[in-house]
mmCIF file of C-alpha atoms and ligand atoms in Angstrom:
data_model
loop_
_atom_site.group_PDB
_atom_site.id
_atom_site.type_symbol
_atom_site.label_atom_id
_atom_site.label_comp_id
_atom_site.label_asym_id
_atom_site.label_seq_id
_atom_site.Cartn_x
_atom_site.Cartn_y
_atom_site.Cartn_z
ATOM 1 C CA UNK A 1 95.916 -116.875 -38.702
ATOM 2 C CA UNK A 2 95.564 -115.824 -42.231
ATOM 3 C CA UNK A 3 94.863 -112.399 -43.729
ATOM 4 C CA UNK A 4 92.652 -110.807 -45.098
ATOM 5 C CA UNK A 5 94.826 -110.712 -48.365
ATOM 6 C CA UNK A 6 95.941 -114.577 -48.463
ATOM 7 C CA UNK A 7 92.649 -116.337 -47.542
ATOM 8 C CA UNK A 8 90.278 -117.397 -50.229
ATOM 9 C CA UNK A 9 86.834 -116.289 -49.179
ATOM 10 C CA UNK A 10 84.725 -118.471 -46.508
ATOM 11 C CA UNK A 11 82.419 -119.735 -48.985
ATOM 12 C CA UNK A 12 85.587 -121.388 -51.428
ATOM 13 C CA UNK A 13 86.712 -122.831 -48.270
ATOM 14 C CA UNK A 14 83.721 -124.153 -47.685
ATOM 15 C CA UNK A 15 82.374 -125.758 -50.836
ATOM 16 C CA UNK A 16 85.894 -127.250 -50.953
ATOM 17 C CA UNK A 17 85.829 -128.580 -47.492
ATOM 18 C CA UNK A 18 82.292 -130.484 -48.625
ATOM 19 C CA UNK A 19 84.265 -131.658 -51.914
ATOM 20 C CA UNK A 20 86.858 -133.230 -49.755
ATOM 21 C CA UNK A 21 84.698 -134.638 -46.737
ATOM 22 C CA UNK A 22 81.797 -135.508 -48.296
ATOM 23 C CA UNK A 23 81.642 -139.301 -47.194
ATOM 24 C CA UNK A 24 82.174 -141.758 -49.695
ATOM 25 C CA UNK A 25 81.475 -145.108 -48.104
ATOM 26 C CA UNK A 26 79.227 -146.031 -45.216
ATOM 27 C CA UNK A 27 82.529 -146.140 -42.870
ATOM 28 C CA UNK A 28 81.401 -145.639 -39.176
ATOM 29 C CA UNK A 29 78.479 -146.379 -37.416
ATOM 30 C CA UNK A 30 74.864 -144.967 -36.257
ATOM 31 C CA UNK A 31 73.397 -145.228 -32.402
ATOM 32 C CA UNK A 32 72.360 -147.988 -30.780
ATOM 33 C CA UNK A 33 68.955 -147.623 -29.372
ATOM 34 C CA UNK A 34 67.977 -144.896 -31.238
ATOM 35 C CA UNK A 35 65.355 -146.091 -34.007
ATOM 36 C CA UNK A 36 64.926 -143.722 -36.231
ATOM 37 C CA UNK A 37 68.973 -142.437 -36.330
ATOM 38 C CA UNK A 38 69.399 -145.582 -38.123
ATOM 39 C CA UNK A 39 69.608 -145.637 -41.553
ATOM 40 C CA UNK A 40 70.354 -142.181 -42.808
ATOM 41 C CA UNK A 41 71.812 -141.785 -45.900
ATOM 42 C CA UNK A 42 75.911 -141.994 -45.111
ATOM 43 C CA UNK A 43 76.739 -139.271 -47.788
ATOM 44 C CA UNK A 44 74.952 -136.318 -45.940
ATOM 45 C CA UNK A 45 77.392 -133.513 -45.053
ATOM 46 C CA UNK A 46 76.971 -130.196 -44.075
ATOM 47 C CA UNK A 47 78.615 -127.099 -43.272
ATOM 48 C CA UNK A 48 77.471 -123.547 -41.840
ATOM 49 C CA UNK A 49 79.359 -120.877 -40.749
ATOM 50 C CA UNK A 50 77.664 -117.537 -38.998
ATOM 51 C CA UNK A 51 80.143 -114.881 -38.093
ATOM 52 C CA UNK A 52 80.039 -111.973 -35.317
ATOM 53 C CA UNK A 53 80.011 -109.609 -38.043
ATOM 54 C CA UNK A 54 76.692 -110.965 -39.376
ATOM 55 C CA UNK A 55 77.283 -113.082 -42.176
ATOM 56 C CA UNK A 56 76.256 -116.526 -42.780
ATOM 57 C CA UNK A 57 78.611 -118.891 -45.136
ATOM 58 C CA UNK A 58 77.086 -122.766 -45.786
ATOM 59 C CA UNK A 59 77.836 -125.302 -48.359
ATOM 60 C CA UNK A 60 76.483 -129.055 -48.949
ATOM 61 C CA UNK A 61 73.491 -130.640 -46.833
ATOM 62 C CA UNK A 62 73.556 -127.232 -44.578
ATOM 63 C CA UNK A 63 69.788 -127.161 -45.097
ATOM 64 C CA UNK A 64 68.495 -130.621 -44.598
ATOM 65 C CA UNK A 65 67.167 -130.489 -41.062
ATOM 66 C CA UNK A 66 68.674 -133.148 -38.647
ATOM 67 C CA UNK A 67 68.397 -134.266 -35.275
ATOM 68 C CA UNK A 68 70.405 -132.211 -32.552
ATOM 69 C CA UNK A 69 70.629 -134.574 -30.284
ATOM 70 C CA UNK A 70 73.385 -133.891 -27.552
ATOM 71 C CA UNK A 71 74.090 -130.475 -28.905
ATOM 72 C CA UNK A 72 70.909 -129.016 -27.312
ATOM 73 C CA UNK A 73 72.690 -129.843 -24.119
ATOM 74 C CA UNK A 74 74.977 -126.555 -25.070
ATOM 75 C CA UNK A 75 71.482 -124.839 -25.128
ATOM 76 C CA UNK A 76 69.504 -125.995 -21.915
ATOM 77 C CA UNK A 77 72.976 -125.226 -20.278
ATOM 78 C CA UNK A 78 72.961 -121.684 -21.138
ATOM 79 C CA UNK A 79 69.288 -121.209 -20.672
ATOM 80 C CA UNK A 80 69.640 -122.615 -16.669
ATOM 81 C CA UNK A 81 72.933 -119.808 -16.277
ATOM 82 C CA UNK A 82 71.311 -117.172 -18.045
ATOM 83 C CA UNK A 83 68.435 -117.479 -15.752
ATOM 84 C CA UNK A 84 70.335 -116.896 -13.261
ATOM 85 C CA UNK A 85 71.008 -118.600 -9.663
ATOM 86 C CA UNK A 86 73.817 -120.263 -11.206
ATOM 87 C CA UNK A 87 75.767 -121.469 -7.538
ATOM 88 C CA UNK A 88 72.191 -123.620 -7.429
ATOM 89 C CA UNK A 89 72.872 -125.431 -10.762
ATOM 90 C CA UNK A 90 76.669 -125.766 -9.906
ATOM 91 C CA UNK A 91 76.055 -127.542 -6.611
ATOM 92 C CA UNK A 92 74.912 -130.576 -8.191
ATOM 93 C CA UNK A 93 76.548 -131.198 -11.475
ATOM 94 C CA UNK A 94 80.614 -130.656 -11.934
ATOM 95 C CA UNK A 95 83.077 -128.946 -14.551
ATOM 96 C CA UNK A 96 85.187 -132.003 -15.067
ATOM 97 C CA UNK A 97 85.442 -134.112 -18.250
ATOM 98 C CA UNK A 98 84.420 -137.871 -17.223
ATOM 99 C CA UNK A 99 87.019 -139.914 -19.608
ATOM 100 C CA UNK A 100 83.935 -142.258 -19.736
ATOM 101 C CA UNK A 101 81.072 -142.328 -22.456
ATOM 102 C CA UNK A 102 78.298 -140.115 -22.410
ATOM 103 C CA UNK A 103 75.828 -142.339 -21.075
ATOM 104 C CA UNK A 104 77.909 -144.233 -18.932
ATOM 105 C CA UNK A 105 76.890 -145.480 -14.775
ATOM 106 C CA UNK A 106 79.538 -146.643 -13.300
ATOM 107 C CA UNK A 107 81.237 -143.164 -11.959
ATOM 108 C CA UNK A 108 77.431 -141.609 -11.162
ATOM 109 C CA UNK A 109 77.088 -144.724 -8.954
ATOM 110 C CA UNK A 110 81.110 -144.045 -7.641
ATOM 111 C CA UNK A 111 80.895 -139.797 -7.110
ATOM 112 C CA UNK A 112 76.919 -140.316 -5.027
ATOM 113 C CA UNK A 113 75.041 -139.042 -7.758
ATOM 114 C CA UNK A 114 77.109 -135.962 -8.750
ATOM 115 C CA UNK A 115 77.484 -135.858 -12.613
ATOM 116 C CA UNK A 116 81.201 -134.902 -13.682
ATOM 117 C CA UNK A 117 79.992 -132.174 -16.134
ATOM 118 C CA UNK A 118 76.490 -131.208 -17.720
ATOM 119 C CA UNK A 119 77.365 -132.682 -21.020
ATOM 120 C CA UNK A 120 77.316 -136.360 -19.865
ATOM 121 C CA UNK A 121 73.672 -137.532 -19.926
ATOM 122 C CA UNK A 122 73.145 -137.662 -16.343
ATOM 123 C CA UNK A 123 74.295 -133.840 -15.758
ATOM 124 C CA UNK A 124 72.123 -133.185 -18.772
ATOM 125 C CA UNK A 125 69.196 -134.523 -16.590
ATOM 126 C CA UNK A 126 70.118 -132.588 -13.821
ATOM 127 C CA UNK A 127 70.137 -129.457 -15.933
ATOM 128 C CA UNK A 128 66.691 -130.307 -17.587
ATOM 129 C CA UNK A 129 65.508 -130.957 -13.807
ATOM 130 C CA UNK A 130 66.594 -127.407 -12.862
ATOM 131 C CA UNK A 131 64.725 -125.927 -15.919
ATOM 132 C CA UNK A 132 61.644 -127.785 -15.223
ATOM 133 C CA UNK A 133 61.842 -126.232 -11.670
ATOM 134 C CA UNK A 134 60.801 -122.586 -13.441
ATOM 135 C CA UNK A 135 59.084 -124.491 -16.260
ATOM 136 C CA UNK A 136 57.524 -128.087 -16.565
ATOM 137 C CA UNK A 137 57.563 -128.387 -20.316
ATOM 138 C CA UNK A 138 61.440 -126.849 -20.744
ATOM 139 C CA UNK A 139 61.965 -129.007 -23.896
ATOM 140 C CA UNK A 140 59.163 -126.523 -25.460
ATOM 141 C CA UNK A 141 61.202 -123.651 -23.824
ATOM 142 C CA UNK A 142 64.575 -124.610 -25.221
ATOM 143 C CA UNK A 143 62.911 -124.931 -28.847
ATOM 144 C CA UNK A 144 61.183 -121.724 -28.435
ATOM 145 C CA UNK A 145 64.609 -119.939 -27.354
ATOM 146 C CA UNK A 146 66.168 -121.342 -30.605
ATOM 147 C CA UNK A 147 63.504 -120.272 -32.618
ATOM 148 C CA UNK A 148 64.282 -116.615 -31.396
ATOM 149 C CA UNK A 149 67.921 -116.795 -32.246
ATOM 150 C CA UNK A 150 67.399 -118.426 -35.245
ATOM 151 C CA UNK A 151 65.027 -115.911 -36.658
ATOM 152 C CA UNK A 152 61.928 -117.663 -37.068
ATOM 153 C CA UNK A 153 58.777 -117.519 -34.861
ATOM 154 C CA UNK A 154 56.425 -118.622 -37.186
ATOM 155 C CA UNK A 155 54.256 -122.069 -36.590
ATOM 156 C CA UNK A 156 55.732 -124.508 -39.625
ATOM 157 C CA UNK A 157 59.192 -123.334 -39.975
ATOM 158 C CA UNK A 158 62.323 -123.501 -38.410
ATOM 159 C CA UNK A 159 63.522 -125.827 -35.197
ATOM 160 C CA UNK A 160 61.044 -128.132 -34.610
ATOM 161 C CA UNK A 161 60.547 -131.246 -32.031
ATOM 162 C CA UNK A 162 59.968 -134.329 -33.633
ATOM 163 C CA UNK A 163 57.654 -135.510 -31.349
ATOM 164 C CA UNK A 164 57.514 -138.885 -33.041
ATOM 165 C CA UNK A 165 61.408 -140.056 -33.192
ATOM 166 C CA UNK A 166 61.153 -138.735 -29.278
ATOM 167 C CA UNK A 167 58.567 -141.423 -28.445
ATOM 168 C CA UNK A 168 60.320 -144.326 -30.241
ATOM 169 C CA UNK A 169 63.964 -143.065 -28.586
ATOM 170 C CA UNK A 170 61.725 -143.110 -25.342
ATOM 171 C CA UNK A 171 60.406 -146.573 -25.759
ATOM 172 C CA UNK A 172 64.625 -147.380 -25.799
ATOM 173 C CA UNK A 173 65.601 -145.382 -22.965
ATOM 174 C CA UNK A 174 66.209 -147.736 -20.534
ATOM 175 C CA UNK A 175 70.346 -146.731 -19.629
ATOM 176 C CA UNK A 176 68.821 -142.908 -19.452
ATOM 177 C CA UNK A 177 65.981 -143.819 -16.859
ATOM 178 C CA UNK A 178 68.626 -146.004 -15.034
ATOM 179 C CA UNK A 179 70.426 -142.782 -14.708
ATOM 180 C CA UNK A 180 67.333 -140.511 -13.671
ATOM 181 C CA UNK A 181 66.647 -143.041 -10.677
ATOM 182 C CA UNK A 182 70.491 -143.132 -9.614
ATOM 183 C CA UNK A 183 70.312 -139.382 -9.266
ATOM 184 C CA UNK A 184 66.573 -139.236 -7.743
ATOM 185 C CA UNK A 185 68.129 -142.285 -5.610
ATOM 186 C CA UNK A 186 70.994 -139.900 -4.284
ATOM 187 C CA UNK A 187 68.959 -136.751 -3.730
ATOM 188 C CA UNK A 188 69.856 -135.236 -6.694
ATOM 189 C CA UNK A 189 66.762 -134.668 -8.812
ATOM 190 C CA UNK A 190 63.609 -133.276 -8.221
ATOM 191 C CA UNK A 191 61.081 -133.899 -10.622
ATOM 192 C CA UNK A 192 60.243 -137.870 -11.208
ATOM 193 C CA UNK A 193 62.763 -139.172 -12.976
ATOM 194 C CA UNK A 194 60.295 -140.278 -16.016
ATOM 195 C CA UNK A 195 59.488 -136.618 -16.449
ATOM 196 C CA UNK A 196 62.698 -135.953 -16.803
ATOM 197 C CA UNK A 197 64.150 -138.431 -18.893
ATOM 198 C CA UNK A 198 60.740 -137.432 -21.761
ATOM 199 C CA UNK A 199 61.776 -133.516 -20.873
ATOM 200 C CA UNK A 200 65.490 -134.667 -21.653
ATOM 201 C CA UNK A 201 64.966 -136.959 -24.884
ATOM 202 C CA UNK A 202 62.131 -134.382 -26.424
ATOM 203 C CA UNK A 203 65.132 -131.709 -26.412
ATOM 204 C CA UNK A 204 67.328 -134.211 -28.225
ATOM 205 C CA UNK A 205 64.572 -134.659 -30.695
ATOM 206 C CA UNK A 206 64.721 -130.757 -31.941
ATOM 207 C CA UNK A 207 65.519 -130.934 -35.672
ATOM 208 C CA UNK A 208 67.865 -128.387 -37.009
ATOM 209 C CA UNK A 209 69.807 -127.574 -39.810
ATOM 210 C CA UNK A 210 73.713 -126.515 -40.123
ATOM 211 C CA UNK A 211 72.316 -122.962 -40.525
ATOM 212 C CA UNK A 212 69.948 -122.946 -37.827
ATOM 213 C CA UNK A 213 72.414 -124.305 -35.509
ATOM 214 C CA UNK A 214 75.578 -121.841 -36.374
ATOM 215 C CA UNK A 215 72.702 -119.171 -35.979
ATOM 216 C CA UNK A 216 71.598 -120.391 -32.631
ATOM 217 C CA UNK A 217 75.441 -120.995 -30.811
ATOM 218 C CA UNK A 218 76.614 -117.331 -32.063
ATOM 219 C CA UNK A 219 75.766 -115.848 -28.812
ATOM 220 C CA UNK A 220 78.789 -118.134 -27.483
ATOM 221 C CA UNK A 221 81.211 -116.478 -29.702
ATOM 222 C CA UNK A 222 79.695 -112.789 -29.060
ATOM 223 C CA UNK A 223 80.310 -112.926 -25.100
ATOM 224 C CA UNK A 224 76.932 -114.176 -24.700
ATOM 225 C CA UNK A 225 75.159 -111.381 -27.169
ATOM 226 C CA UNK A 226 72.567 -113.576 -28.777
ATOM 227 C CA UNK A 227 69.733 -112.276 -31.768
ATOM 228 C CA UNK A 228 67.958 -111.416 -29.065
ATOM 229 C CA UNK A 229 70.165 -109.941 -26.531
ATOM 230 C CA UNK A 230 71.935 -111.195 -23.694
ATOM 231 C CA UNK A 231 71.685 -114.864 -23.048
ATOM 232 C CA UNK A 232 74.585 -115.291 -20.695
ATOM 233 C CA UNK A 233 76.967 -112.690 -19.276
ATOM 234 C CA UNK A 234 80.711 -112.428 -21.036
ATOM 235 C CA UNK A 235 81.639 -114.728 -18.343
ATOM 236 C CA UNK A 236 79.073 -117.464 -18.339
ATOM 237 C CA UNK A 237 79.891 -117.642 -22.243
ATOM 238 C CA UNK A 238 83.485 -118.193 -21.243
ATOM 239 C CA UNK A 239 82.909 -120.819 -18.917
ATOM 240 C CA UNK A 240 80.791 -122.815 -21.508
ATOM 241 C CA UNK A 241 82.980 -122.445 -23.874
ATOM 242 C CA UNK A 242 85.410 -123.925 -21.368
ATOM 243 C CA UNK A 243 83.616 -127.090 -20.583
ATOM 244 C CA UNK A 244 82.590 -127.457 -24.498
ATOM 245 C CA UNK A 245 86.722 -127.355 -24.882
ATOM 246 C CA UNK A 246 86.994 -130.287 -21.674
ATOM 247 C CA UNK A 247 83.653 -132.289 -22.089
ATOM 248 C CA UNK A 248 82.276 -131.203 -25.224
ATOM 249 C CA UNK A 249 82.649 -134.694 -27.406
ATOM 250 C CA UNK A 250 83.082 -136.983 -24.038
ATOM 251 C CA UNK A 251 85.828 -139.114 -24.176
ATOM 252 C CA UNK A 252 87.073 -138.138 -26.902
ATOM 253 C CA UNK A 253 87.840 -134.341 -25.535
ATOM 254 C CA UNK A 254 91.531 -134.414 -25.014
ATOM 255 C CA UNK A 255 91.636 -135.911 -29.254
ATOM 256 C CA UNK A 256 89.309 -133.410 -30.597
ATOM 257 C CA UNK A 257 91.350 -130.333 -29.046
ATOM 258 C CA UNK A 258 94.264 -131.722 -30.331
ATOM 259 C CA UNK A 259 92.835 -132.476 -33.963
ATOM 260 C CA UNK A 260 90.782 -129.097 -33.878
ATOM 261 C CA UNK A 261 91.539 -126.524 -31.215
ATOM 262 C CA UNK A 262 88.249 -125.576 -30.691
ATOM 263 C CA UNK A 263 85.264 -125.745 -28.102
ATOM 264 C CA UNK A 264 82.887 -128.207 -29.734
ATOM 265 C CA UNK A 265 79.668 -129.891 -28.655
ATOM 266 C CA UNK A 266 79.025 -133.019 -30.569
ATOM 267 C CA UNK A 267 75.645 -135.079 -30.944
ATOM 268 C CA UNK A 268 74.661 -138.328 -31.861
ATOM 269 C CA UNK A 269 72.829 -137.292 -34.714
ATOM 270 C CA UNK A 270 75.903 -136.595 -36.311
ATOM 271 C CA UNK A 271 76.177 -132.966 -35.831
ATOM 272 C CA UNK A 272 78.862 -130.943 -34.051
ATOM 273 C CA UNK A 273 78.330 -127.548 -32.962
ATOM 274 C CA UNK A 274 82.119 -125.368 -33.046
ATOM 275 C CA UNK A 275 82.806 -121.794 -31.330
ATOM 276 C CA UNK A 276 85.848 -119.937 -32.213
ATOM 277 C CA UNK A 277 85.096 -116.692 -29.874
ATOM 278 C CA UNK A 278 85.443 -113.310 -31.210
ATOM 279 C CA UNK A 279 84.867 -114.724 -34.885
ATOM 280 C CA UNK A 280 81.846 -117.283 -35.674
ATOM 281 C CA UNK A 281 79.952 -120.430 -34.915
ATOM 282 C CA UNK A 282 80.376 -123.167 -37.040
ATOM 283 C CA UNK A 283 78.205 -126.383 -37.573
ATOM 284 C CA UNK A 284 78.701 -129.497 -39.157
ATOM 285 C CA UNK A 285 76.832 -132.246 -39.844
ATOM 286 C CA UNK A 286 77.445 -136.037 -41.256
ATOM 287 C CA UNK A 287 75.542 -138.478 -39.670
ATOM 288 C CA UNK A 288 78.331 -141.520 -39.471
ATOM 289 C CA UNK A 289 79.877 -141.668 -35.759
ATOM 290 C CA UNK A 290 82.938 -142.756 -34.306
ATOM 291 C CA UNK A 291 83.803 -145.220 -31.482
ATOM 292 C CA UNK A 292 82.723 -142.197 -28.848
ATOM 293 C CA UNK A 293 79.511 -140.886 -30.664
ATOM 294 C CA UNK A 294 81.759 -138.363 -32.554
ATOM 295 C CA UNK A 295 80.587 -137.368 -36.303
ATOM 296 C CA UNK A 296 83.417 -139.100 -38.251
ATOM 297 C CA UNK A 297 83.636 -136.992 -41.263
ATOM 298 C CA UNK A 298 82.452 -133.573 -39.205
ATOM 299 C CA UNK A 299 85.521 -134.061 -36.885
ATOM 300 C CA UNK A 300 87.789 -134.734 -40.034
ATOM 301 C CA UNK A 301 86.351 -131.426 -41.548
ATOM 302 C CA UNK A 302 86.571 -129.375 -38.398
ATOM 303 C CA UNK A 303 90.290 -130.450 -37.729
ATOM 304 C CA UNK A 304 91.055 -129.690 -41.575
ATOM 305 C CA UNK A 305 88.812 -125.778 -42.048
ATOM 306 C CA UNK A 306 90.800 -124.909 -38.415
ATOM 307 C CA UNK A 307 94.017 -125.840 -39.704
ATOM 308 C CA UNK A 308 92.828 -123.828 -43.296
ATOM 309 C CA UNK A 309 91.913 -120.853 -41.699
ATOM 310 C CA UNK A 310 93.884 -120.762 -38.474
ATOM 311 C CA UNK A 311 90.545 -120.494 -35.945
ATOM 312 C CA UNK A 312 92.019 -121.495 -33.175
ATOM 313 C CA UNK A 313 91.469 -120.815 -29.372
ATOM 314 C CA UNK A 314 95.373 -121.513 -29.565
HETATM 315 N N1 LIG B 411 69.517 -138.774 -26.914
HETATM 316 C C1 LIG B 411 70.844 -139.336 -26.821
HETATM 317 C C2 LIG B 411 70.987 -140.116 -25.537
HETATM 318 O O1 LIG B 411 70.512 -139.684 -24.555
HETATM 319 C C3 LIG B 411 71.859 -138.239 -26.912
HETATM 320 C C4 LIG B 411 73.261 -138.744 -26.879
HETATM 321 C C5 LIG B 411 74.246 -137.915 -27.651
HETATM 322 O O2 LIG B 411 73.904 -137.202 -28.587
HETATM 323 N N2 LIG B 411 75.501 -138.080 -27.318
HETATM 324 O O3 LIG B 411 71.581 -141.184 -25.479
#
């Protein structure tokens, strides 16, 4: 870790980590099946840092609003635990990574219909099932519970859903309604499974910036103290931490703690969401993937500003 005295401020770091990861070709690829994730622009990068002390660091694209996708999984997670009830939750979706792609079949059809963690898509839908028990439309209840963290309660700014990228991913959901009817099929979701799978893809939809997103995970690196209190106890922060660290950017998990050291939650979109606890919440965004979904140049960033700066869970 470096000190106070040899580390260039956060900001420096950060415009130079933009410098060098700023994509210069179209390298890497963008979803399949999702429309309008299609064609954006392949030099978009971002970077936002919010720390426990209060500050908030960005450089690059860190305001350009962009589409969460898996990363609100991190969210509708904590919002189930901090509910509370949590045995009810963890008796039908596991804690261990699946070494398979996020939207993958085969081992849902192999374990009856128990998802190996809730950041695969079908423990996702089995999380969104178990907030739609308390409240049908939970999408609007995740996006009104970043709002509050984020600051901003007014009508106009801030997250929003965009209701019309949701519709066209829905049209193309086929794999994620296949999943829905495994798990209705094996006793294991509650609400009809087209419910859930719009519930599911509307939360994907929330647009976000780099900002907005470091804003909204700081309650994971402040033992569950969000800008509005207590969102999850010290220990239910721990544990997601601890399954962002094993599950967090699928099967890719085991590369992305070696490259980075961090818990991270990735999403399609291209943005990854990073906790080092105790410190800050960092976000990135570039919207080329990897093979696994991964943000190509966010991952390259995140494994470089850890190795800078020496955040580190290790
Ligand atoms: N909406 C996407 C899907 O369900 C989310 C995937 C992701 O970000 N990994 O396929």
């Amino acid at each position: 870790m470096m000190t106070a005295l040899d580390s260039p401020p956060v900001g420096v770091v950060l415009d130079d980590i933009v410098r060098n990861h700023r994509p210069r070709s179209a390298a890497g690829s963008v979803p399949r099946g999702i429309p309008h994730l299609s064609s954006p622009p392949f030099d978009r990068f971002g970077i936002a840092v919010a720390t426990t002390s209060g500050e908030v660091f960005s450089s690059g694209d860190a305001d350009v609003p962009f589409s969460i996708q898996s990363i609100s999984k991190v969210f509708s997670l904590a919002m189930a635990l901090g509910a509370g009830n949590p045995d009810a939750l963890w008796s039908r979706v596991l804690r261990e990574p699946s070494g398979t792609s996020f939207n993958s079949l085969v081992q849902l059809e192999v374990e009856h219909g128990i998802p190996r963690n809730p950041f695969i898509n079908a423990g996702a839908l089995v999380v969104t099932d178990h907030l739609m028990e308390k409240s049908p439309d939970a999408a609007a209840e995740v996006l009104r519970f970043l709002a509050g963290q984020v600051g901003h309660r007014n009508e106009g700014k801030g997250p929003f859903i965009d209701e019309l990228a949701a519709g066209t991913e829905l049209a193309h959901s086929s794999r994620n309604l296949a999943l829905a009817h495994f798990l209705t099929d094996f006793g294991n979701l509650r609400r009809p499974a087209q419910a859930v799978v719009e519930n599911y893809v509307r939360q994907c939809s929330i647009m976000m910036s780099c900002t907005e997103v470091a804003k909204a995970g700081l309650f994971l690196a402040q033992d569950g103290q969000g800008a509005q209190g207590t969102v999850v106890s010290p220990s239910q922060a721990k544990r997601i931490c601890s399954i962002m660290l094993t599950c967090g950017m699928y099967d890719a998990a085991g590369e992305f703690a070696f490259r980075v050291g961090l818990p991270g939650k990735s999403g399609v979109g291209g943005g990854i969401l990073v906790i080092v606890p105790g410190e800050c919440s960092i976000c990135v965004w570039s919207p080329r993937l990897d093979s696994k979904g991964n943000s190509l140049a966010g991952t390259a960033a995140l494994a470089d500003l850890s190795d800078r700066t020496g955040w580190s869970v290790f």
